[in-house]
Short mmCIF file of C-alpha atoms in Angstrom, two decimals:
data_model
loop_
_atom_site.label_atom_id
_atom_site.label_comp_id
_atom_site.label_asym_id
_atom_site.label_seq_id
_atom_site.Cartn_x
_atom_site.Cartn_y
_atom_site.Cartn_z
CA UNK A 29 -0.02 0.01 0.00
CA UNK A 30 2.83 2.42 0.86
CA UNK A 31 4.49 1.81 -2.50
CA UNK A 32 1.18 2.38 -4.35
CA UNK A 33 0.65 5.67 -2.48
CA UNK A 34 4.17 6.83 -3.40
CA UNK A 35 3.54 6.07 -7.08
CA UNK A 36 0.30 8.06 -7.06
CA UNK A 37 1.95 10.91 -5.25
CA UNK A 38 4.82 10.93 -7.83
CA UNK A 39 2.27 10.94 -10.69
CA UNK A 40 0.41 13.95 -9.28
CA UNK A 41 3.64 15.86 -8.50
CA UNK A 42 4.81 15.37 -12.09
CA UNK A 43 1.47 16.66 -13.49
CA UNK A 44 1.44 19.70 -11.20
CA UNK A 45 5.02 20.48 -12.19
CA UNK A 46 4.04 20.46 -15.89
CA UNK A 47 1.06 22.72 -15.18
CA UNK A 48 3.11 25.24 -13.19
CA UNK A 49 6.17 25.37 -15.55
CA UNK A 50 5.80 28.63 -17.61
CA UNK A 51 8.34 27.44 -20.22
CA UNK A 52 6.50 24.15 -20.89
CA UNK A 53 4.78 23.72 -24.23
CA UNK A 54 1.82 22.22 -22.28
CA UNK A 55 0.80 25.69 -21.17
CA UNK A 56 0.24 26.97 -24.69
CA UNK A 57 -3.22 26.80 -26.22
CA UNK A 58 -4.22 24.89 -29.30
CA UNK A 59 -4.26 21.36 -28.00
CA UNK A 60 -6.34 19.75 -25.24
CA UNK A 61 -5.16 17.15 -22.82
CA UNK A 62 -7.73 15.34 -20.64
CA UNK A 63 -6.35 14.75 -17.17
CA UNK A 64 -7.96 12.02 -14.93
CA UNK A 65 -6.55 12.22 -11.42
CA UNK A 66 -6.51 8.92 -9.58
CA UNK A 67 -8.07 8.58 -6.13
CA UNK A 68 -5.45 9.43 -3.47
CA UNK A 69 -6.12 6.81 -0.80
CA UNK A 70 -5.33 7.93 2.78
CA UNK A 71 -4.39 5.36 5.37
CA UNK A 72 -4.98 5.90 9.02
CA UNK A 73 -2.05 7.24 11.00
CA UNK A 74 -1.82 7.96 14.73
CA UNK A 75 -1.24 11.63 13.97
CA UNK A 76 -4.61 12.29 12.21
CA UNK A 77 -8.17 11.46 13.18
CA UNK A 78 -10.19 9.03 11.05
CA UNK A 79 -12.94 11.58 10.49
CA UNK A 80 -10.45 14.17 9.16
CA UNK A 81 -9.00 11.70 6.72
CA UNK A 82 -12.41 10.53 5.48
CA UNK A 83 -13.60 14.10 4.90
CA UNK A 84 -10.34 14.89 3.08
CA UNK A 85 -10.59 11.76 0.97
CA UNK A 86 -14.11 12.77 -0.11
CA UNK A 87 -12.61 15.81 -1.91
CA UNK A 88 -10.40 13.62 -4.12
CA UNK A 89 -11.26 12.44 -7.62
CA UNK A 90 -11.67 8.74 -8.33
CA UNK A 91 -10.32 6.80 -11.34
CA UNK A 92 -11.79 8.07 -14.59
CA UNK A 93 -13.76 10.89 -12.99
CA UNK A 94 -13.38 14.36 -11.51
CA UNK A 95 -15.24 15.54 -8.37
CA UNK A 96 -17.70 18.41 -8.64
CA UNK A 97 -15.31 20.81 -7.00
CA UNK A 98 -12.89 20.25 -9.86
CA UNK A 99 -11.17 23.60 -9.35
CA UNK A 100 -9.64 22.51 -6.03
CA UNK A 101 -7.67 19.38 -5.12
CA UNK A 102 -6.31 18.70 -1.65
CA UNK A 103 -3.47 16.34 -0.84
CA UNK A 104 -1.68 15.48 2.44
CA UNK A 105 2.00 14.71 2.33
CA UNK A 106 3.59 13.11 5.38
CA UNK A 107 7.24 13.11 6.34
CA UNK A 108 8.90 10.37 8.32
CA UNK A 109 10.52 11.07 11.70
CA UNK A 110 14.01 11.02 10.21
CA UNK A 111 13.07 12.87 6.94
CA UNK A 112 14.22 16.40 6.22
CA UNK A 113 11.32 18.89 6.30
CA UNK A 114 10.90 21.45 3.47
CA UNK A 115 11.84 25.03 4.19
CA UNK A 116 8.21 26.22 4.19
CA UNK A 117 7.04 23.69 6.80
CA UNK A 118 10.16 24.18 8.87
CA UNK A 119 9.57 27.94 8.92
CA UNK A 120 5.92 27.42 9.92
CA UNK A 121 6.96 25.22 12.91
CA UNK A 122 9.53 27.78 14.01
CA UNK A 123 7.08 30.70 13.77
CA UNK A 124 4.16 29.01 15.60
CA UNK A 125 6.08 26.64 17.91
CA UNK A 126 4.52 23.52 16.41
CA UNK A 127 5.97 20.10 15.45
CA UNK A 128 3.93 19.38 12.30
CA UNK A 129 5.36 16.71 9.94
CA UNK A 130 2.71 16.86 7.17
CA UNK A 131 1.62 19.38 4.53
CA UNK A 132 -1.72 20.04 2.84
CA UNK A 133 -1.42 21.00 -0.83
CA UNK A 134 -4.16 22.76 -2.87
CA UNK A 135 -3.99 22.43 -6.69
CA UNK A 136 -6.25 24.79 -8.72
CA UNK A 137 -7.66 24.23 -12.21
CA UNK A 138 -8.73 27.54 -13.75
CA UNK A 139 -12.25 27.98 -15.20
CA UNK A 140 -13.91 25.17 -13.28
CA UNK A 141 -16.10 27.24 -10.93
CA UNK A 142 -18.13 29.59 -13.13
CA UNK A 143 -21.68 30.54 -12.29
CA UNK A 144 -23.10 27.65 -14.32
CA UNK A 145 -21.41 25.08 -12.15
CA UNK A 146 -18.11 24.79 -14.08
CA UNK A 147 -19.63 22.83 -16.96
CA UNK A 148 -17.64 23.57 -20.16
CA UNK A 149 -18.00 21.60 -23.37
CA UNK A 150 -14.87 20.53 -25.17
CA UNK A 151 -14.47 20.87 -28.93
CA UNK A 152 -16.82 18.63 -30.92
CA UNK A 153 -14.52 18.49 -33.90
CA UNK A 154 -11.36 16.51 -33.79
CA UNK A 155 -12.55 14.09 -31.06
CA UNK A 156 -9.81 12.58 -29.08
CA UNK A 157 -7.22 12.86 -31.88
CA UNK A 158 -5.87 16.08 -30.34
CA UNK A 159 -6.44 14.91 -26.76
CA UNK A 160 -4.56 12.57 -24.47
CA UNK A 161 -5.48 10.89 -21.18
CA UNK A 162 -3.09 11.52 -18.25
CA UNK A 163 -3.51 9.92 -14.85
CA UNK A 164 -5.39 6.90 -13.54
CA UNK A 165 -6.72 5.36 -16.76
CA UNK A 166 -4.29 6.74 -19.33
CA UNK A 167 -1.54 4.64 -20.92
CA UNK A 168 2.16 5.39 -20.80
CA UNK A 169 2.12 6.17 -24.49
CA UNK A 170 -0.61 8.81 -24.04
CA UNK A 171 1.12 10.18 -20.98
CA UNK A 172 4.13 11.07 -23.11
CA UNK A 173 2.01 13.47 -25.15
CA UNK A 174 2.31 16.01 -22.31
CA UNK A 175 5.76 16.82 -23.48
CA UNK A 176 4.69 17.45 -27.11
CA UNK A 177 3.15 20.88 -26.63
CA UNK A 178 -0.44 20.05 -25.76
CA UNK A 179 -2.39 22.09 -23.26
CA UNK A 180 -3.63 20.49 -20.02
CA UNK A 181 -7.14 20.75 -18.64
CA UNK A 182 -9.45 18.82 -16.33
CA UNK A 183 -12.62 17.17 -17.68
CA UNK A 184 -15.34 14.81 -16.29
CA UNK A 185 -14.95 12.17 -18.99
CA UNK A 186 -12.99 11.39 -22.12
CA UNK A 187 -15.64 12.89 -24.46
CA UNK A 188 -16.17 16.09 -22.37
CA UNK A 189 -13.05 18.30 -22.18
CA UNK A 190 -12.33 21.90 -21.25
CA UNK A 191 -11.19 24.03 -24.17
CA UNK A 192 -8.81 26.62 -22.71
CA UNK A 193 -9.04 28.70 -25.85
CA UNK A 194 -12.86 28.75 -25.63
CA UNK A 195 -12.66 29.60 -21.93
CA UNK A 196 -10.22 32.42 -22.65
CA UNK A 197 -12.62 33.83 -25.26
CA UNK A 198 -15.47 33.60 -22.83
CA UNK A 199 -13.39 35.26 -20.08
CA UNK A 200 -12.40 38.06 -22.47
CA UNK A 201 -16.03 38.52 -23.36
CA UNK A 202 -16.94 39.06 -19.68
CA UNK A 203 -17.41 42.53 -18.30
CA UNK A 204 -15.03 44.00 -15.73
CA UNK A 205 -17.52 43.31 -12.95
CA UNK A 206 -18.17 39.68 -13.97
CA UNK A 207 -14.46 39.10 -14.41
CA UNK A 208 -13.75 40.55 -10.96
CA UNK A 209 -16.47 38.43 -9.41
CA UNK A 210 -15.06 35.32 -11.08
CA UNK A 211 -11.55 36.06 -9.79
CA UNK A 212 -12.90 36.89 -6.30
CA UNK A 213 -14.89 33.63 -6.22
CA UNK A 214 -11.85 31.54 -7.17
CA UNK A 215 -9.65 33.26 -4.58
CA UNK A 216 -12.31 33.06 -1.86
CA UNK A 217 -12.76 29.34 -2.33
CA UNK A 218 -9.06 28.72 -2.15
CA UNK A 219 -8.84 30.90 1.01
CA UNK A 220 -11.79 29.11 2.65
CA UNK A 221 -10.23 25.69 1.90
CA UNK A 222 -6.92 26.82 3.34
CA UNK A 223 -8.59 28.21 6.47
CA UNK A 224 -10.57 24.99 7.02
CA UNK A 225 -7.43 22.91 6.55
CA UNK A 226 -5.51 25.14 9.01
CA UNK A 227 -8.35 24.91 11.59
CA UNK A 228 -8.36 21.13 11.37
CA UNK A 229 -4.59 20.95 11.77
CA UNK A 230 -4.75 23.30 14.80
CA UNK A 231 -7.62 21.25 16.23
CA UNK A 232 -5.53 18.11 15.80
CA UNK A 233 -2.61 19.80 17.56
CA UNK A 234 -4.87 20.81 20.43
CA UNK A 235 -6.08 17.22 20.69
CA UNK A 236 -2.49 15.94 20.86
CA UNK A 237 -1.67 18.51 23.59
CA UNK A 238 -4.76 17.52 25.53
CA UNK A 239 -3.76 13.86 25.27
CA UNK A 240 -0.26 14.72 26.49
CA UNK A 241 -1.69 16.71 29.42
CA UNK A 242 -3.99 13.77 30.24
CA UNK A 243 -1.07 11.33 30.10
CA UNK A 244 0.92 13.65 32.41
CA UNK A 245 -1.95 13.65 34.93
CA UNK A 246 -2.23 9.88 34.61
CA UNK A 247 1.53 9.51 35.34
CA UNK A 248 1.27 11.81 38.36
CA UNK A 249 -1.76 9.82 39.61
CA UNK A 250 0.16 6.53 39.16
CA UNK A 251 3.14 7.99 41.06
CA UNK A 252 0.76 9.09 43.84
CA UNK A 253 -0.83 5.67 44.03
CA UNK A 254 2.57 4.02 44.19
CA UNK A 255 3.52 6.27 47.08
CA UNK A 256 0.26 5.41 48.84
CA UNK A 257 0.94 1.74 48.31
CA UNK A 258 4.38 2.14 49.85
CA UNK A 259 2.78 3.93 52.86
CA UNK A 260 0.17 1.17 53.21
CA UNK A 261 2.95 -1.47 53.13
CA UNK A 262 4.72 0.36 55.94
CA UNK A 263 1.48 0.62 57.94
CA UNK A 264 0.82 -3.03 57.38
CA UNK A 265 4.30 -3.95 58.78
CA UNK A 266 3.64 -1.73 61.81
CA UNK A 267 0.29 -3.34 62.33
CA UNK A 268 1.89 -6.77 62.29
CA UNK A 269 4.39 -5.68 64.90
CA UNK A 270 1.65 -4.09 67.04
CA UNK A 271 -0.51 -7.20 66.71
CA UNK A 272 2.36 -9.40 67.76
CA UNK A 273 3.06 -7.20 70.77
CA UNK A 274 -0.59 -7.20 71.69
CA UNK A 275 -0.69 -10.98 71.56
CA UNK A 276 2.41 -11.25 73.76
CA UNK A 277 0.99 -8.68 76.26
CA UNK A 278 -2.32 -10.44 76.21
CA UNK A 279 -0.68 -13.76 77.11
CA UNK A 280 1.23 -12.16 79.95
CA UNK A 281 -1.81 -10.35 81.23
CA UNK A 282 -3.98 -13.44 81.09
CA UNK A 283 -1.37 -15.41 83.02
CA UNK A 284 -1.02 -12.63 85.61
CA UNK A 285 -4.81 -12.43 85.94
CA UNK A 286 -5.04 -16.18 86.49
CA UNK A 287 -2.39 -16.01 89.21
CA UNK A 288 -4.07 -13.04 90.88
CA UNK A 289 -7.42 -14.86 90.69
CA UNK A 290 -6.00 -17.93 92.43
CA UNK A 291 -4.44 -15.71 95.18
CA UNK A 292 -7.68 -13.82 95.53
CA UNK A 293 -9.57 -17.07 96.02
CA UNK A 294 -7.10 -18.23 98.61
CA UNK A 295 -7.41 -14.92 100.47
CA UNK A 296 -11.22 -15.18 100.37
CA UNK A 297 -11.02 -18.67 101.87
CA UNK A 298 -8.68 -17.54 104.61
CA UNK A 299 -10.81 -14.47 105.29
CA UNK A 300 -13.87 -16.70 105.62
CA UNK A 301 -12.11 -18.91 108.10
CA UNK A 302 -11.06 -15.87 110.11
CA UNK A 303 -14.59 -14.58 110.16
CA UNK A 304 -15.81 -17.95 111.44
CA UNK A 305 -13.18 -17.85 114.14
CA UNK A 306 -14.15 -14.34 115.10
CA UNK A 307 -17.76 -15.39 115.39
CA UNK A 308 -16.76 -18.30 117.52
CA UNK A 309 -14.70 -15.98 119.73
CA UNK A 310 -17.61 -13.66 120.11
CA UNK A 311 -19.84 -16.51 121.06
CA UNK A 312 -17.26 -17.69 123.56
CA UNK A 313 -16.95 -14.19 125.03
CA UNK A 314 -20.71 -13.93 125.50
CA UNK A 315 -20.80 -17.33 127.02
CA UNK A 316 -17.93 -16.48 129.26
CA UNK A 317 -19.61 -13.24 130.37
CA UNK A 318 -22.67 -15.16 131.38
CA UNK A 319 -20.85 -17.78 133.35
CA UNK A 320 -18.20 -15.57 135.06
CA UNK A 321 -19.92 -15.90 138.31
CA UNK A 322 -20.31 -19.60 137.87
CA UNK A 323 -16.69 -20.05 136.88
CA UNK A 324 -14.99 -17.97 139.62
CA UNK A 325 -13.02 -20.98 140.49
CA UNK A 326 -11.82 -21.18 136.88
CA UNK A 327 -11.22 -17.44 136.54
CA UNK A 328 -7.46 -17.74 136.26
CA UNK A 329 -7.83 -20.42 133.58
CA UNK A 330 -10.37 -18.39 131.73
CA UNK A 331 -8.23 -15.23 132.03
CA UNK A 332 -5.30 -17.17 130.59
CA UNK A 333 -7.51 -18.48 127.76
CA UNK A 334 -8.73 -14.96 127.02
CA UNK A 335 -5.18 -13.64 127.02
CA UNK A 336 -4.15 -16.34 124.55
CA UNK A 337 -7.14 -15.55 122.31
CA UNK A 338 -6.36 -11.84 122.45
CA UNK A 339 -2.73 -12.61 121.49
CA UNK A 340 -4.02 -14.70 118.61
CA UNK A 341 -6.22 -11.83 117.45
CA UNK A 342 -3.26 -9.41 117.53
CA UNK A 343 -1.28 -11.86 115.38
CA UNK A 344 -4.09 -12.42 112.85
CA UNK A 345 -4.86 -8.72 112.56
CA UNK A 346 -1.57 -7.54 111.01
CA UNK A 347 -1.52 -10.54 108.70
CA UNK A 348 -5.02 -9.66 107.44
CA UNK A 349 -3.99 -6.03 106.94
CA UNK A 350 -0.89 -7.14 104.99
CA UNK A 351 -3.05 -9.34 102.65
CA UNK A 352 -5.43 -6.43 102.15
CA UNK A 353 -2.57 -4.11 101.14
CA UNK A 354 -1.27 -6.73 98.75
CA UNK A 355 -4.65 -6.95 97.05
CA UNK A 356 -4.74 -3.18 96.72
CA UNK A 357 -1.29 -3.04 95.21
CA UNK A 358 -2.15 -5.77 92.73
CA UNK A 359 -5.31 -3.81 91.74
CA UNK A 360 -3.24 -0.63 91.19
CA UNK A 361 -0.69 -2.52 89.11
CA UNK A 362 -3.42 -4.00 86.88
CA UNK A 363 -5.02 -0.59 86.36
CA UNK A 364 -1.64 0.96 85.37
CA UNK A 365 -0.90 -1.79 82.87
CA UNK A 366 -4.38 -1.56 81.41
CA UNK A 367 -4.00 2.23 81.01
CA UNK A 368 -0.73 1.80 79.08
CA UNK A 369 -2.33 -0.95 76.90
CA UNK A 370 -5.30 1.28 76.15
CA UNK A 371 -3.10 4.16 75.00
CA UNK A 372 -1.04 1.91 72.69
CA UNK A 373 -4.18 0.30 71.30
CA UNK A 374 -5.80 3.74 70.72
CA UNK A 375 -2.69 5.05 68.92
CA UNK A 376 -2.69 2.03 66.61
CA UNK A 377 -6.36 2.53 65.64
CA UNK A 378 -5.92 6.33 65.08
CA UNK A 379 -3.62 5.59 62.12
CA UNK A 380 -6.68 4.15 60.29
CA UNK A 381 -9.20 6.74 61.50
CA UNK A 382 -10.78 4.48 64.16
CA UNK A 383 -10.99 4.64 67.94
CA UNK A 384 -11.80 2.12 70.65
CA UNK A 385 -14.80 2.13 73.00
CA UNK A 386 -14.56 4.33 76.14
CA UNK A 387 -12.10 2.91 78.64
CA UNK A 388 -13.75 2.08 82.04
CA UNK A 389 -10.85 3.36 84.08
CA UNK A 390 -13.03 4.22 87.09
CA UNK A 391 -14.68 0.77 87.19
CA UNK A 392 -13.45 -2.38 88.85
CA UNK A 393 -11.08 -4.93 87.31
CA UNK A 394 -13.98 -7.12 86.09
CA UNK A 395 -15.38 -4.22 83.94
CA UNK A 396 -11.91 -3.62 82.46
CA UNK A 397 -11.62 -7.28 81.50
CA UNK A 398 -15.11 -7.14 79.89
CA UNK A 399 -14.01 -4.07 77.85
CA UNK A 400 -10.87 -5.85 76.66
CA UNK A 401 -12.87 -8.90 75.59
CA UNK A 402 -15.30 -6.79 73.52
CA UNK A 403 -12.43 -4.94 71.80
CA UNK A 404 -10.60 -8.16 70.93
CA UNK A 405 -13.81 -9.62 69.45
CA UNK A 406 -14.10 -6.76 66.81
CA UNK A 407 -10.30 -6.43 66.19
CA UNK A 408 -10.24 -9.26 63.47
CA UNK A 409 -12.98 -7.40 61.53
CA UNK A 410 -10.94 -4.18 61.57
CA UNK A 411 -7.81 -5.94 60.35
CA UNK A 412 -9.76 -7.74 57.58
CA UNK A 413 -11.20 -4.40 56.37
CA UNK A 414 -7.73 -2.89 56.20
CA UNK A 415 -6.44 -5.88 54.19
CA UNK A 416 -9.34 -5.55 51.75
CA UNK A 417 -8.62 -1.79 51.38
CA UNK A 418 -4.94 -2.48 50.66
CA UNK A 419 -5.84 -5.23 48.13
CA UNK A 420 -8.28 -2.82 46.40
CA UNK A 421 -5.55 -0.17 46.06
CA UNK A 422 -3.08 -2.69 44.66
CA UNK A 423 -5.58 -4.00 42.11
CA UNK A 424 -6.54 -0.49 41.01
CA UNK A 425 -2.88 0.49 40.56
CA UNK A 426 -2.17 -2.71 38.57
CA UNK A 427 -5.14 -2.09 36.22
CA UNK A 428 -4.07 1.50 35.60
CA UNK A 429 -0.54 0.39 34.82
CA UNK A 430 -1.86 -2.21 32.35
CA UNK A 431 -4.09 0.39 30.70
CA UNK A 432 -1.16 2.80 30.47
CA UNK A 433 0.94 0.17 28.72
CA UNK A 434 -1.85 -0.42 26.17
CA UNK A 435 -3.12 -3.70 27.56
CA UNK A 436 -6.94 -3.52 27.34
CA UNK A 437 -7.74 -7.21 27.66
CA UNK A 438 -8.91 -6.84 31.21
CA UNK A 439 -11.67 -4.47 30.05
CA UNK A 440 -13.62 -7.54 28.97
CA UNK A 441 -14.06 -8.44 32.65
CA UNK A 442 -16.56 -5.59 33.07
CA UNK A 443 -18.77 -6.70 30.18
CA UNK A 444 -22.30 -7.90 31.01
CA UNK A 445 -21.90 -11.11 29.01
CA UNK A 446 -18.50 -12.06 30.44
#
């Protein structure tokens, strides 16, 4: 296809050169040459939109025919990345700060846009003896006739040609106003076509700049997501460490609580026995008070018994006070450890925008243990939600990277029939 396009481009360039050369015999009147321009096929490139190329192709002539706007032909010439740009295009890029690598040419055939629609009849006499076909359907033998002094014109078919001599006579017969209007019409159409072509090129450049800006935003977004992923990975590592520390502290606390519970039970048993003994002592004292008179003979013995019981009470009293102080110290130690644990646990949850239930610091130890049990029951749900959030971020970043690299296969996953 590229080779065919180059051959067609070379054919048109040769014809335009013959038409523009003032020293060529082909510009002299007297002979007619029928020119049939072949269709210039445009292939889609990344630099031009499909709609622009289709509209431009619609202005081209097909094999053996000329389009209605026969006075104007448009052609796009592209230059490779390593090709040398012509001076005109290079100057345009320097003046407007653009990077265009294609040109739009306009070739004009005089006398094809008169008020009657550009329909001129060729000479009836002579037929095709004095005419030659140049272009898509002409032969190489006929194409050589261009160099033999025959004039060149554009016609709609082989039997309908434009007689330049007749057109010149008609033009000379026009008044100054009609001739001026004809010239103005031709110039205006060329100017309009040039303006439209320039607008489309500028629109294409703006589209490219918008795409570049969009890609820049995408790259910045990808970099931001990568940074967030790195932050989430760091947070995840910290959470693992905190979770491990919490498990270790939990084991230590549970063991300490079990030991304190056992000691507390022992103290309760001992306190119960002491209470029973105190009750018995009180009963004995009451009984002794009642039978003092009856036991005068045993007063010394009873006095000694009372003294021994009083001594026993003095010994048991400090021991009971010591146990009570030990229980109080254990309670204070538990409260202090629970306060430190609560602050660490609260700091860990604040990283993710969460906070624990209110800490029952003024309550007893049983309420604190109930609070800890409730918090540990919901902790796995919090960690699972964080893992899901991190996985969602990783998947979103991966899909955006695939889309950036041009891999669109994963888009089929969102289809309804997938």
